[in-house]
CSV table of C-alpha atoms and ligand atoms in Angstrom, one decimal:
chain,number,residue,atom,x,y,z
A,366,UNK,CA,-56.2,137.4,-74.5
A,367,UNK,CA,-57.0,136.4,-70.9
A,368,UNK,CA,-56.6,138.9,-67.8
A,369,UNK,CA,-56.4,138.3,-64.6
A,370,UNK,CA,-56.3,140.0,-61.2
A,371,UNK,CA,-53.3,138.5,-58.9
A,372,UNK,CA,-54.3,139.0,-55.2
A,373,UNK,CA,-51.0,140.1,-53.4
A,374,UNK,CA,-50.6,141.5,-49.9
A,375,UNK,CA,-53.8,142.8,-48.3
A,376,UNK,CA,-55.5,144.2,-51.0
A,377,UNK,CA,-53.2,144.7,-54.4
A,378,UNK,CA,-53.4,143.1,-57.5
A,379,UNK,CA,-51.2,142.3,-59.8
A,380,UNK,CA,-52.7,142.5,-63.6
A,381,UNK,CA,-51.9,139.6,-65.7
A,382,UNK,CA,-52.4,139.4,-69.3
A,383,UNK,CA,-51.6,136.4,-71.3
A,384,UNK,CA,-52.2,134.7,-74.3
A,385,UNK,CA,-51.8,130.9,-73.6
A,386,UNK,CA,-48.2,131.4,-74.2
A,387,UNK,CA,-46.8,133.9,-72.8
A,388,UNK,CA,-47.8,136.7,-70.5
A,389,UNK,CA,-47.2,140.2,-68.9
A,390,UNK,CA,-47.3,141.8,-65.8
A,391,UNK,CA,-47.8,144.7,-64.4
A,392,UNK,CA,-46.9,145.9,-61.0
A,393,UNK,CA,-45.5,143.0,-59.5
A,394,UNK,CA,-44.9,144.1,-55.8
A,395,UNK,CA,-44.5,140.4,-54.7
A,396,UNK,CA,-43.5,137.7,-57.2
A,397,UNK,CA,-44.6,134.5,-55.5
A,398,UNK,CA,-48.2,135.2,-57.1
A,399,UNK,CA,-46.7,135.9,-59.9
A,400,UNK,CA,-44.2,132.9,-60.6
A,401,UNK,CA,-47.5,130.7,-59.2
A,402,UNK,CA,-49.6,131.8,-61.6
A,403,UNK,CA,-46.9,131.5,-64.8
A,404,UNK,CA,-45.8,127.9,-63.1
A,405,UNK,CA,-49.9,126.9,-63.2
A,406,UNK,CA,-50.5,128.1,-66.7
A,407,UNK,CA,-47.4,126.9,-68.2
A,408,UNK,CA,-46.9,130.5,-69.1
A,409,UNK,CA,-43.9,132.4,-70.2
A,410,UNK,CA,-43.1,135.6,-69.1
A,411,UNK,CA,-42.6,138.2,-72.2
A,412,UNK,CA,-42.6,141.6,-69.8
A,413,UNK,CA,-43.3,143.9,-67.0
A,414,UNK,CA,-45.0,147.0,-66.8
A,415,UNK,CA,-44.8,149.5,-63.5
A,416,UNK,CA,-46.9,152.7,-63.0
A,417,UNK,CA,-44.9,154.0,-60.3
A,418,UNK,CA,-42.0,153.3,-57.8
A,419,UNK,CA,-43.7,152.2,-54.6
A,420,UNK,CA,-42.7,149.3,-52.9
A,421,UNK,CA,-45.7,147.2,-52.8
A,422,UNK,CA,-45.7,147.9,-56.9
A,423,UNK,CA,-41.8,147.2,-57.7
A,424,UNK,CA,-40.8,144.8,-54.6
A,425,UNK,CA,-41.1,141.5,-57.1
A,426,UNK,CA,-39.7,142.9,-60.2
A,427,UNK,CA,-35.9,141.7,-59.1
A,428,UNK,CA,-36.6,138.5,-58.2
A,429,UNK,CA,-38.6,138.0,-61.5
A,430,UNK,CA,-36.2,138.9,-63.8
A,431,UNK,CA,-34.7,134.9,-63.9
A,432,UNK,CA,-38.3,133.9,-65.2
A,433,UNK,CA,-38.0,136.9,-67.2
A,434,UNK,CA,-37.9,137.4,-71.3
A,435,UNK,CA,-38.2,140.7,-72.4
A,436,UNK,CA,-38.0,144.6,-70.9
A,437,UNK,CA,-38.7,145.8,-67.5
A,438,UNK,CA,-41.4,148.8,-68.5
A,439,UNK,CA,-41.2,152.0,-66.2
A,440,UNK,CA,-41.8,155.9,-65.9
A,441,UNK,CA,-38.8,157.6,-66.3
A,442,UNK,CA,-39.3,160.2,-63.8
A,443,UNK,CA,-38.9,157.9,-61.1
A,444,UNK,CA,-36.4,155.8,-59.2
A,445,UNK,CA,-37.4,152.1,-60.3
A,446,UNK,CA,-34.8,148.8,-59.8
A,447,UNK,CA,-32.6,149.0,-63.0
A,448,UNK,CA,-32.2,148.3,-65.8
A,449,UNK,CA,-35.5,149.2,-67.0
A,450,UNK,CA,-37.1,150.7,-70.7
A,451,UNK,CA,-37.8,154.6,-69.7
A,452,UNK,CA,-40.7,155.4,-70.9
A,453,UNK,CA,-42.4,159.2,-71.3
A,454,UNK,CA,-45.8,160.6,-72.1
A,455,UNK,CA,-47.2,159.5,-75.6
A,456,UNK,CA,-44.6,156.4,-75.7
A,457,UNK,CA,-45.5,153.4,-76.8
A,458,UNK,CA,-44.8,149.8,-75.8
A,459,UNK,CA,-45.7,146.5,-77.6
A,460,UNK,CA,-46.7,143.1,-75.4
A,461,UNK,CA,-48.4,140.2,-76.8
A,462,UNK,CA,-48.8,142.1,-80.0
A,463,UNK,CA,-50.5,144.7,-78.4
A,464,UNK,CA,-49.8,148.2,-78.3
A,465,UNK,CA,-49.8,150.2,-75.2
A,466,UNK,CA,-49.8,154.1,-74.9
A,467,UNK,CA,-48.2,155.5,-72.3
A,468,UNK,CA,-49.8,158.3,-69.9
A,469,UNK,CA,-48.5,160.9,-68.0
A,470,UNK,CA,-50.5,161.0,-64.5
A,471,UNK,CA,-48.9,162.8,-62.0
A,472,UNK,CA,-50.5,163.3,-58.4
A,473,UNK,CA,-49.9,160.2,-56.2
A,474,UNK,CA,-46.4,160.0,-57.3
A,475,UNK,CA,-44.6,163.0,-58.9
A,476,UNK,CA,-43.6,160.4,-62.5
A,477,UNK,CA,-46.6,157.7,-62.1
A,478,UNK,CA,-47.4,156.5,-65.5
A,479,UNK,CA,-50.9,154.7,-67.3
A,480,UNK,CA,-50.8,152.0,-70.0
A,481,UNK,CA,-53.8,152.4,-72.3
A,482,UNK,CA,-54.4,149.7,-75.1
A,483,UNK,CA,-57.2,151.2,-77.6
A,484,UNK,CA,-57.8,147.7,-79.2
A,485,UNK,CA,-61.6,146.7,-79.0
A,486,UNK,CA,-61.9,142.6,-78.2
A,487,UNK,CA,-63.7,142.7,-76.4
A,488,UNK,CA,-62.6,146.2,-75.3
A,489,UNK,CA,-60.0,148.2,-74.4
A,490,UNK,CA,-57.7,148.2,-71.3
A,491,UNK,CA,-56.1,150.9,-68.8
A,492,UNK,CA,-53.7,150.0,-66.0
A,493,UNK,CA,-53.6,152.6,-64.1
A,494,UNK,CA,-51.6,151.9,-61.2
A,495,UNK,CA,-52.6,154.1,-57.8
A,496,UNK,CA,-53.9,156.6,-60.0
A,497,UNK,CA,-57.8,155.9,-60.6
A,498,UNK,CA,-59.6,153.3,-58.2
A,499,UNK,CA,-63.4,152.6,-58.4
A,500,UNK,CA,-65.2,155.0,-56.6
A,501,UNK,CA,-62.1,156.5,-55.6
A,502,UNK,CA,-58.3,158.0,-56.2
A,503,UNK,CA,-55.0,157.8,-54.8
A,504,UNK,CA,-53.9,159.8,-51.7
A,505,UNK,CA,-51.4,162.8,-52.8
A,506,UNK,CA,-48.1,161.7,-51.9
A,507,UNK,CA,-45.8,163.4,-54.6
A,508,UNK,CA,-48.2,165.6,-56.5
A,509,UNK,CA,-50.8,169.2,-56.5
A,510,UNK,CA,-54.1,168.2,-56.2
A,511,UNK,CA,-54.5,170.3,-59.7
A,512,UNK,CA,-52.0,167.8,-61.3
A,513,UNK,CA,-54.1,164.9,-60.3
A,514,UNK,CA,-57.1,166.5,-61.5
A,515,UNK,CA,-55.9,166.6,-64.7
A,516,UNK,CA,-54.3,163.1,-64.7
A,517,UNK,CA,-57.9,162.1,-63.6
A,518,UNK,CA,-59.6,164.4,-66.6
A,519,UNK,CA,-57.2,162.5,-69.0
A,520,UNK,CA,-58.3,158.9,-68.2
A,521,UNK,CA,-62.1,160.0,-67.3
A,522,UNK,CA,-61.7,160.8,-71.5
A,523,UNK,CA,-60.9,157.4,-72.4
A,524,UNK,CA,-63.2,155.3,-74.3
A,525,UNK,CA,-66.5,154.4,-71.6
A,526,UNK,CA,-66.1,150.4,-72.5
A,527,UNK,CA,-62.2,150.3,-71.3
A,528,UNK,CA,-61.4,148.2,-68.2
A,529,UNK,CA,-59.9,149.7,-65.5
A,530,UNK,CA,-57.6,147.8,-63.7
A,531,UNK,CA,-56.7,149.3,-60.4
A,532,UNK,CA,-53.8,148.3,-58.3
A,533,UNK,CA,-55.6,147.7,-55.2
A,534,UNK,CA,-58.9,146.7,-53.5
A,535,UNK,CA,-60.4,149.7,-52.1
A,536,UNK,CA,-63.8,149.7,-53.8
A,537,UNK,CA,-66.2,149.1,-51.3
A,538,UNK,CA,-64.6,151.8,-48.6
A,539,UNK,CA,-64.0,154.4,-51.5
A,540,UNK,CA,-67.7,153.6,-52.2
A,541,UNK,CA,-68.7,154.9,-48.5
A,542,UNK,CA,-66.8,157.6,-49.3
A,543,UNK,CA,-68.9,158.6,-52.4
A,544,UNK,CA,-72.2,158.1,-50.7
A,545,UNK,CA,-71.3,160.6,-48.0
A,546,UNK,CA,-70.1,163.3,-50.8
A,547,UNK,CA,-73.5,162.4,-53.3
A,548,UNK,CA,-76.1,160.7,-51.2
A,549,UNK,CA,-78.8,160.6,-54.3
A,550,UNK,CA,-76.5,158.8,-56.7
A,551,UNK,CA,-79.1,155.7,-57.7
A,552,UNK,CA,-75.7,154.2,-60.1
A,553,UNK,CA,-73.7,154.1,-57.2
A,554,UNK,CA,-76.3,152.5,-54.5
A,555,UNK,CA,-77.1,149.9,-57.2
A,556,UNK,CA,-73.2,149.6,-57.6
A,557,UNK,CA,-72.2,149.4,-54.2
A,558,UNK,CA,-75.2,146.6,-54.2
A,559,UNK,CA,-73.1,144.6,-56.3
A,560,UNK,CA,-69.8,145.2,-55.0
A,561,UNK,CA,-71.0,143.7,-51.2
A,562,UNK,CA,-72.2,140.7,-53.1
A,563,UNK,CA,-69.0,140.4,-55.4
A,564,UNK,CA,-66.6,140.5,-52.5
A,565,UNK,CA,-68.9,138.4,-50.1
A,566,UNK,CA,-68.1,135.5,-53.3
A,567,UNK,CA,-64.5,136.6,-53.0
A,568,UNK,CA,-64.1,137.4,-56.0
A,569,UNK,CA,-62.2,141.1,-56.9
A,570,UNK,CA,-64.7,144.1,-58.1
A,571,UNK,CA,-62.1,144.5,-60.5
A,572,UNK,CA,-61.8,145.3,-63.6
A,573,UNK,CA,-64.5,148.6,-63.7
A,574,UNK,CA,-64.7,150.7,-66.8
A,575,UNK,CA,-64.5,154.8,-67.2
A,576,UNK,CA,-68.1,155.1,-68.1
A,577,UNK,CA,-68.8,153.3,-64.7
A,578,UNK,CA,-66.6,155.3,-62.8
A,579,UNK,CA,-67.7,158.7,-64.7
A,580,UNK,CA,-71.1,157.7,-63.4
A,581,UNK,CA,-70.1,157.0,-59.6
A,582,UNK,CA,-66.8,158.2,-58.6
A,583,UNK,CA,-66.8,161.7,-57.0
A,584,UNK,CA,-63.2,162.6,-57.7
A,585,UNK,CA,-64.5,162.3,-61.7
A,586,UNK,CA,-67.7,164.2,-60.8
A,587,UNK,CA,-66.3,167.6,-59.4
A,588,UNK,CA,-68.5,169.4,-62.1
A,589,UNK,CA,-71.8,167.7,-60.6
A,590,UNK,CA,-74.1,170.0,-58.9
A,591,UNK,CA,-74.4,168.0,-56.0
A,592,UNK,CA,-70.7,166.9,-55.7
A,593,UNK,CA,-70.1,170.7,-55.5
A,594,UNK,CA,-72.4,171.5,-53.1
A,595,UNK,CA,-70.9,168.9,-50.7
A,596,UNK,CA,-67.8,170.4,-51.3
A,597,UNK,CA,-68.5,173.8,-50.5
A,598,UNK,CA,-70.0,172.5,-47.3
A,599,UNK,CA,-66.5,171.1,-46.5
A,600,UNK,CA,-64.4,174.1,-47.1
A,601,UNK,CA,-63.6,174.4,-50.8
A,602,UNK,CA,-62.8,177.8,-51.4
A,603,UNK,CA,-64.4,178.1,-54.6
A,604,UNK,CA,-66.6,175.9,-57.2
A,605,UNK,CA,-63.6,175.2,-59.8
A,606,UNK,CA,-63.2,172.0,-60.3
A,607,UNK,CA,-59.5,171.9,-58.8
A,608,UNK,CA,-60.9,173.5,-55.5
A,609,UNK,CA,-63.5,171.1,-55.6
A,610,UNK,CA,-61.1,167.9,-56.1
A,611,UNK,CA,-59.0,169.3,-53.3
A,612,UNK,CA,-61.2,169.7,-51.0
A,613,UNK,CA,-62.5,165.9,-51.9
A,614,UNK,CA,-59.0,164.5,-51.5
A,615,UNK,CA,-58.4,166.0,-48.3
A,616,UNK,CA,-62.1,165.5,-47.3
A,617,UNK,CA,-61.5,161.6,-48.3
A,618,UNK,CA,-58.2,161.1,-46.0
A,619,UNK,CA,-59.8,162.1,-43.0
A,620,UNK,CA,-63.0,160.5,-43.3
A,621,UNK,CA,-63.5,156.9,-41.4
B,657,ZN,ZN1,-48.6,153.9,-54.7
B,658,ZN,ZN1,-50.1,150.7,-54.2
C-alpha cells in the first residue's frame, strides 16, 4: 500500500492511498491534483474520506464524483456536499481492504472526524484532518478549547509508530511556536533540524507519528513541567491541563 501526500493550494495535502489499482482520498479540497495523480498512476478511484466541512477540504469532492467508484465518507455532524456515508464515533469504514475507525474530534470544527487504521505494515495510519499538525493544532473555530483537549488526548493515545497525516503544511512555523513555549526541548531542536532541511529539498515533513509529536508538540505536552510554567507566565488561570491548552491556543494565534 503506497501513500502519498498531494500538494494543493498553499500548503494542503491531500492523502492518497493506493494499492496499484485503485486508490482513496482523503480531503480533496481541489481535484486537479487529484485526477493528475489517478490519470499518472493509471489508478482507479474506490473512495473519499473527509474530516471536516471546510472548503479547502471538500471544494474537489463534486467534481470527483465522475472518476468516482464507491462512497463519499463524512462526519455526520456537519454540512458536507451530498450524498455522502454519515459516519459517527466508533464507525467503521473499509478501503482497499482496510479498515478504518472512525474518531470523534471536536474543537476546530464542532463534527470534525479521524480515520484510524490499526493495521501494522509497516505501521499504522491516522488522517486527521485540521485536528493534530506536527508541532502544532488547529485554531478553534467551532469548538471549547476543553473539547479539543480531549480530541487531542484521544489521538496522543494511539499507537507511537502510527503516521500522522496532517492536512496542511504548517510544521516548521508551529515548530517556532513550540520553541518559544519549551525552549530546552533537545527532540524538538533536532526536529526542527530536519524539517529546514526536508522542506529546503521540497519534499513535505509529512507523514509524523504520535510518539514524535508526544515528544515535541506543546499542545500534547500540557502536563510537562516546563510547558506549564510557560503557560502560567502567559495567563493560564490554573495548571489543569485544559487551562493550560487554552491558554496555548490562544497564546499560539497571536504569536508571529
Ligand atoms: Zn479546517
Ligand atoms: Zn484546512
Amino acid at each position: 500500500m503506497n501513500l502519498i501526500a498531494l500538494p494543493a493550494f498553499s500548503d494542503n495535502y491531500v492523502w492518497m492511498l493506493h494499492d496499484g489499482t485503485r486508490a482513496v482520498v482523503v480531503d480533496p479540497g481541489d481535484a486537479a491534483p487529484v485526477i493528475e495523480a489517478l490519470d499518472a498512476r493509471r489508478l482507479a478511484l474506490a473512495a473519499i474520506l473527509v474530516t471536516h466541512h471546510h472548503a479547502d477540504h471538500v471544494g474537489g469532492v463534486d467534481a470527483l464524483r465522475t472518476r468516482l467508484q464507491g462512497p463519499v465518507y463524512g462526519p455526520r455532524r456537519e454540512r458536507i456536499p451530498a450524498p455522502y456515508v454519515a459516519l459517527d464515533d466508533g464507525d467503521t469504514v473499509e478501503v482497499l481492504g482496510l479498515r478504518f475507525e472512525v474518531i470523534d474530534v471536536p474543537g476546530h470544527t464542532a463534527g470534525h472526524i479521524a480515520y484510524f487504521h490499526q493495521g501494522v505494515e509497516p505501521a499504522p495510519i491516522l488522517f486527521c484532518g485540521d485536528t493534530l499538525f506536527s508541532a502544532g493544532c488547529g485554531r478553534l473555530f467551532e469548538g471549547t478549547p476543553a473539547q479539543m483537549h480531549t480530541s487531542l488526548s484521544r489521538l496522543a493515545a494511539l499507537p507511537g509508530d502510527t503516521r500522522v497525516c496532517c492536512a496542511h503544511e504548517y510544521t516548521l512555523s508551529n515548530l517556532k511556536f513550540a520553541a518559544a513555549v519549551e525552549p530546552g526541548n533537545a527532540a524538538r531542536d533536532d526536529y526542527i533540524a530536519w524539517c529546514e532541511s526536508t522542506r529546503a529539498r521540497g519534499e513535505p515533513t509529512l507523514p509524523s507519528s504520535v510518539a514524535r509529536e508526544r515528544a515535541v508538540n506543546p499542545f500534547l505536552r500540557v502536563d510537562e513541567p516546563a510547558v506549564v510554567q510557560s503557560a502560567l507566565a502567559h495567563g493560564a488561570a490554573d495548571r489543569t491541563p485544559t487551562a493550560v491548552f487554552a491558554t496555548l491556543r490562544q497564546w499560539k494565534n497571536d504569536f508571529r
